[in-house]
Short mmCIF file of N, CA and C in Angstrom, two decimals:
data_model
loop_
_atom_site.label_atom_id
_atom_site.label_comp_id
_atom_site.label_asym_id
_atom_site.label_seq_id
_atom_site.Cartn_x
_atom_site.Cartn_y
_atom_site.Cartn_z
N MET A 1 -11.40 -7.24 45.03
CA MET A 1 -11.07 -6.39 44.00
C MET A 1 -12.65 -5.40 44.01
N SER A 2 -12.76 -4.09 43.58
CA SER A 2 -14.09 -3.77 43.72
C SER A 2 -13.99 -3.59 42.05
N LEU A 3 -15.44 -2.83 41.80
CA LEU A 3 -15.80 -3.09 40.44
C LEU A 3 -15.10 -2.00 40.09
N ARG A 4 -14.50 -0.78 40.45
CA ARG A 4 -14.26 0.28 39.82
C ARG A 4 -12.51 -0.10 39.53
N THR A 5 -11.75 -1.12 40.76
CA THR A 5 -10.52 -0.99 40.32
C THR A 5 -10.01 -2.16 39.37
N PHE A 6 -11.44 -3.05 39.25
CA PHE A 6 -11.41 -3.94 38.27
C PHE A 6 -11.39 -3.44 36.93
N TYR A 7 -12.08 -2.22 36.32
CA TYR A 7 -12.26 -1.32 35.26
C TYR A 7 -10.99 -0.72 34.87
N GLN A 8 -10.56 -0.28 36.03
CA GLN A 8 -9.12 0.59 36.21
C GLN A 8 -8.41 -0.05 35.35
N THR A 9 -7.78 -1.60 36.10
CA THR A 9 -7.06 -2.64 36.06
C THR A 9 -7.50 -2.72 34.42
N ASN A 10 -8.44 -3.27 33.77
CA ASN A 10 -8.63 -3.47 32.62
C ASN A 10 -8.45 -2.49 31.63
N ALA A 11 -8.85 -0.73 32.00
CA ALA A 11 -8.36 -0.01 31.24
C ALA A 11 -6.70 0.09 30.88
N ILE A 12 -6.48 0.00 31.92
CA ILE A 12 -4.62 0.01 32.15
C ILE A 12 -3.95 -1.49 31.11
N LEU A 13 -4.81 -2.21 31.16
CA LEU A 13 -4.14 -3.60 30.30
C LEU A 13 -4.60 -3.26 28.95
N LEU A 14 -5.70 -2.75 28.40
CA LEU A 14 -6.07 -2.00 27.02
C LEU A 14 -5.13 -1.49 26.56
N ALA A 15 -4.68 -0.55 27.16
CA ALA A 15 -4.09 0.72 26.88
C ALA A 15 -2.70 0.35 26.85
N VAL A 16 -1.94 -0.35 27.50
CA VAL A 16 -0.23 -1.13 27.45
C VAL A 16 -0.32 -2.24 26.35
N PHE A 17 -1.49 -3.11 26.11
CA PHE A 17 -1.14 -4.27 25.78
C PHE A 17 -1.89 -4.17 24.04
N ILE A 18 -3.53 -3.58 24.26
CA ILE A 18 -4.13 -3.79 23.01
C ILE A 18 -4.00 -2.92 22.27
N TYR A 19 -3.93 -1.61 22.56
CA TYR A 19 -3.66 -0.60 21.71
C TYR A 19 -2.63 -0.49 20.81
N PRO A 20 -0.96 -0.66 21.50
CA PRO A 20 0.11 -1.08 20.38
C PRO A 20 -0.10 -1.78 19.39
N LEU A 21 -0.82 -3.14 19.74
CA LEU A 21 -1.13 -4.20 18.79
C LEU A 21 -2.35 -3.63 17.42
N ALA A 22 -3.32 -3.18 18.02
CA ALA A 22 -4.24 -2.76 16.87
C ALA A 22 -3.26 -1.46 16.25
N HIS A 23 -2.60 -0.48 16.49
CA HIS A 23 -2.18 0.48 15.91
C HIS A 23 -0.94 -0.20 15.37
N ALA A 24 -0.49 -1.24 15.50
CA ALA A 24 0.37 -2.06 14.65
C ALA A 24 -0.21 -2.66 13.52
N ASN A 25 -1.61 -2.84 13.61
CA ASN A 25 -2.33 -3.58 12.49
C ASN A 25 -2.76 -2.46 11.49
N VAL A 26 -3.11 -1.38 11.75
CA VAL A 26 -3.40 -0.24 11.24
C VAL A 26 -2.29 0.00 10.30
N GLU A 27 -0.98 0.41 10.74
CA GLU A 27 0.28 1.16 9.83
C GLU A 27 0.20 -0.50 9.16
N ARG A 28 -0.01 -1.40 9.58
CA ARG A 28 0.70 -2.57 8.33
C ARG A 28 -0.43 -2.74 7.31
N GLY A 29 -1.43 -2.59 7.64
CA GLY A 29 -2.72 -2.03 6.79
C GLY A 29 -2.40 -1.41 5.50
N GLN A 30 -1.96 -0.05 6.00
CA GLN A 30 -2.20 0.96 5.57
C GLN A 30 -0.37 0.87 4.11
N GLU A 31 0.80 -0.06 5.28
CA GLU A 31 1.61 0.08 4.07
C GLU A 31 1.03 -1.02 3.17
N ILE A 32 0.87 -2.15 3.32
CA ILE A 32 -0.03 -2.92 2.26
C ILE A 32 -0.42 -2.43 1.17
N TYR A 33 -1.74 -1.95 1.46
CA TYR A 33 -2.69 -1.15 1.06
C TYR A 33 -1.63 -0.07 -0.20
N SER A 34 -0.78 0.50 0.46
CA SER A 34 0.00 1.80 -0.43
C SER A 34 0.57 1.24 -1.12
N GLN A 35 1.30 -0.26 -1.32
CA GLN A 35 2.03 -0.92 -1.77
C GLN A 35 1.72 -1.66 -3.10
N ILE A 36 0.28 -2.30 -2.33
CA ILE A 36 -0.54 -3.32 -3.68
C ILE A 36 -1.74 -2.48 -4.13
N CYS A 37 -2.97 -2.26 -3.18
CA CYS A 37 -3.89 -2.46 -3.15
C CYS A 37 -4.00 -0.77 -3.94
N VAL A 38 -3.43 0.43 -4.07
CA VAL A 38 -3.70 1.52 -4.44
C VAL A 38 -3.34 1.50 -6.10
N THR A 39 -2.70 0.69 -6.53
CA THR A 39 -2.89 0.58 -7.79
C THR A 39 -4.14 0.61 -8.50
N CYS A 40 -5.01 -0.29 -7.96
CA CYS A 40 -6.51 -0.65 -8.67
C CYS A 40 -7.33 0.48 -8.21
N HIS A 41 -7.62 0.50 -6.46
CA HIS A 41 -8.54 1.26 -5.81
C HIS A 41 -8.31 2.63 -5.68
N GLY A 42 -7.15 2.88 -5.50
CA GLY A 42 -6.50 4.77 -5.79
C GLY A 42 -6.30 4.87 -4.41
N PRO A 43 -5.78 6.22 -4.70
CA PRO A 43 -5.06 6.70 -3.46
C PRO A 43 -6.04 6.89 -1.99
N ASN A 44 -7.00 7.31 -2.88
CA ASN A 44 -8.10 7.79 -1.71
C ASN A 44 -9.44 6.91 -1.72
N LEU A 45 -9.19 5.47 -2.02
CA LEU A 45 -9.96 4.21 -1.82
C LEU A 45 -11.00 4.49 -2.68
N ASP A 46 -11.26 5.58 -4.08
CA ASP A 46 -12.36 6.13 -4.79
C ASP A 46 -12.51 5.33 -5.79
N GLY A 47 -11.50 4.45 -6.16
CA GLY A 47 -11.01 3.23 -7.13
C GLY A 47 -10.36 3.73 -8.40
N GLY A 48 -10.91 3.03 -9.55
CA GLY A 48 -9.74 3.43 -10.72
C GLY A 48 -10.12 2.09 -11.76
N ILE A 49 -8.80 1.38 -11.50
CA ILE A 49 -9.29 -0.28 -12.47
C ILE A 49 -10.37 -0.97 -11.64
N GLY A 50 -10.08 -0.61 -10.26
CA GLY A 50 -11.03 -1.43 -9.37
C GLY A 50 -11.57 -0.80 -8.74
N PRO A 51 -12.84 -1.11 -8.49
CA PRO A 51 -14.06 -0.54 -7.58
C PRO A 51 -13.47 0.41 -6.19
N SER A 52 -14.43 1.64 -6.20
CA SER A 52 -14.42 2.54 -5.06
C SER A 52 -14.73 1.59 -3.77
N LEU A 53 -13.83 1.82 -3.07
CA LEU A 53 -14.15 0.87 -1.43
C LEU A 53 -14.80 2.19 -0.50
N VAL A 54 -15.07 3.34 -0.99
CA VAL A 54 -15.62 4.37 0.03
C VAL A 54 -17.15 4.97 -0.26
N ASP A 55 -17.40 4.25 -1.54
CA ASP A 55 -18.97 4.27 -1.68
C ASP A 55 -20.08 2.93 -1.19
N ALA A 56 -21.07 3.50 -1.16
CA ALA A 56 -22.20 2.47 -0.49
C ALA A 56 -22.30 0.89 -0.97
N TYR A 57 -21.85 1.20 -2.69
CA TYR A 57 -22.23 -0.30 -3.17
C TYR A 57 -20.89 -1.23 -3.17
N TRP A 58 -20.67 -2.00 -2.51
CA TRP A 58 -20.10 -3.24 -2.70
C TRP A 58 -20.37 -4.49 -3.39
N LYS A 59 -20.26 -4.45 -4.64
CA LYS A 59 -20.59 -5.90 -5.62
C LYS A 59 -20.51 -7.06 -4.49
N HIS A 60 -19.58 -6.85 -4.38
CA HIS A 60 -19.13 -8.89 -3.53
C HIS A 60 -19.18 -8.63 -2.22
N GLY A 61 -19.86 -7.55 -1.41
CA GLY A 61 -20.69 -7.59 0.42
C GLY A 61 -19.76 -7.03 0.80
N ASP A 62 -20.27 -6.25 1.62
CA ASP A 62 -19.46 -5.14 2.79
C ASP A 62 -19.24 -6.08 4.03
N THR A 63 -19.33 -6.72 4.33
CA THR A 63 -19.39 -7.42 5.86
C THR A 63 -17.89 -7.83 6.09
N SER A 64 -17.25 -7.62 7.02
CA SER A 64 -15.93 -8.08 7.53
C SER A 64 -15.68 -9.68 6.53
N GLU A 65 -16.68 -10.44 6.50
CA GLU A 65 -16.25 -11.75 5.93
C GLU A 65 -16.20 -11.84 4.36
N ALA A 66 -17.04 -11.05 3.94
CA ALA A 66 -16.76 -10.65 2.62
C ALA A 66 -15.82 -10.23 2.16
N ILE A 67 -15.36 -9.27 3.00
CA ILE A 67 -14.26 -8.82 2.64
C ILE A 67 -12.81 -9.50 2.43
N MET A 68 -12.73 -10.13 3.87
CA MET A 68 -11.95 -10.61 4.05
C MET A 68 -11.90 -12.26 2.57
N ARG A 69 -12.94 -12.72 1.90
CA ARG A 69 -12.99 -13.97 1.13
C ARG A 69 -12.61 -12.61 -0.18
N SER A 70 -12.93 -11.67 -0.27
CA SER A 70 -12.18 -11.05 -1.59
C SER A 70 -10.98 -11.07 -1.75
N ILE A 71 -10.44 -10.66 -0.47
CA ILE A 71 -8.61 -10.26 -0.46
C ILE A 71 -7.79 -11.77 -0.23
N SER A 72 -8.81 -12.96 0.15
CA SER A 72 -7.97 -14.05 0.38
C SER A 72 -8.31 -14.56 -0.96
N LYS A 73 -9.38 -14.68 -1.87
CA LYS A 73 -10.04 -15.71 -2.66
C LYS A 73 -9.67 -15.21 -4.37
N GLY A 74 -9.81 -13.50 -4.00
CA GLY A 74 -10.02 -12.73 -5.05
C GLY A 74 -11.01 -12.64 -5.93
N ILE A 75 -11.24 -12.43 -6.64
CA ILE A 75 -12.49 -12.13 -7.54
C ILE A 75 -12.39 -12.47 -9.27
N ASN A 76 -12.99 -13.64 -9.35
CA ASN A 76 -12.72 -14.08 -10.38
C ASN A 76 -13.47 -13.07 -11.85
N GLY A 77 -12.58 -13.26 -12.83
CA GLY A 77 -12.85 -12.31 -13.85
C GLY A 77 -12.56 -10.64 -13.96
N THR A 78 -11.95 -10.68 -12.95
CA THR A 78 -11.31 -9.05 -12.44
C THR A 78 -9.74 -9.43 -12.37
N GLU A 79 -9.14 -8.26 -12.28
CA GLU A 79 -7.93 -7.88 -12.25
C GLU A 79 -7.50 -8.34 -10.71
N MET A 80 -8.49 -8.81 -9.35
CA MET A 80 -8.28 -8.69 -8.23
C MET A 80 -8.11 -10.34 -8.03
N ILE A 81 -6.94 -10.37 -7.34
CA ILE A 81 -6.40 -11.97 -7.22
C ILE A 81 -6.39 -12.47 -5.89
N ALA A 82 -5.94 -13.59 -5.66
CA ALA A 82 -6.19 -14.32 -4.38
C ALA A 82 -4.59 -14.22 -3.60
N TYR A 83 -5.26 -13.12 -2.05
CA TYR A 83 -3.98 -12.94 -1.91
C TYR A 83 -3.50 -13.71 -0.41
N GLU A 84 -4.26 -15.11 -0.43
CA GLU A 84 -4.28 -16.18 0.87
C GLU A 84 -2.86 -16.74 0.72
N TYR A 85 -1.99 -16.92 -0.17
CA TYR A 85 -1.17 -17.27 -0.24
C TYR A 85 0.22 -16.35 -0.05
N VAL A 86 -0.19 -14.68 -0.79
CA VAL A 86 0.76 -13.94 -0.51
C VAL A 86 0.92 -13.05 0.75
N TYR A 87 -0.14 -13.50 1.74
CA TYR A 87 -0.14 -12.34 2.82
C TYR A 87 -0.36 -13.05 4.12
N SER A 88 0.22 -12.94 5.22
CA SER A 88 -0.68 -13.95 6.24
C SER A 88 -2.14 -13.49 6.52
N GLU A 89 -2.73 -14.61 7.20
CA GLU A 89 -4.64 -13.82 7.89
C GLU A 89 -4.61 -12.61 8.31
N GLU A 90 -3.42 -12.07 9.28
CA GLU A 90 -2.94 -11.40 10.31
C GLU A 90 -2.74 -9.86 9.19
N ASP A 91 -1.93 -10.01 7.76
CA ASP A 91 -1.84 -8.87 7.27
C ASP A 91 -2.86 -8.76 6.32
N ARG A 92 -3.92 -9.58 5.99
CA ARG A 92 -4.87 -9.56 5.26
C ARG A 92 -5.98 -8.90 6.40
N GLN A 93 -5.94 -9.36 7.12
CA GLN A 93 -7.33 -8.67 8.39
C GLN A 93 -6.77 -7.08 8.29
N ALA A 94 -5.46 -6.99 8.66
CA ALA A 94 -4.99 -5.20 8.49
C ALA A 94 -5.38 -4.65 7.66
N VAL A 95 -5.37 -5.27 6.27
CA VAL A 95 -5.62 -4.57 5.24
C VAL A 95 -7.54 -4.12 5.32
#
């Protein structure tokens, strides 16, 4: 198999299998956000009861791991509850 054929095959596999999964995750994340998170973080992610999710300051960390920890474990002393037993890991990652 030539290198070109290899890349074309992989591009097709990504388009057929990976993109639909990623798209489904984005849609699921939007669905959960609009049902749960919007109450505190607002329809435009600019905050309200909870902090803004679009500014440069994230008190509890802005890495993927820190965000997942905040969603999963919650934030003590705030309205942010732990969602690790409410939503699957896949759903929490989608958010």
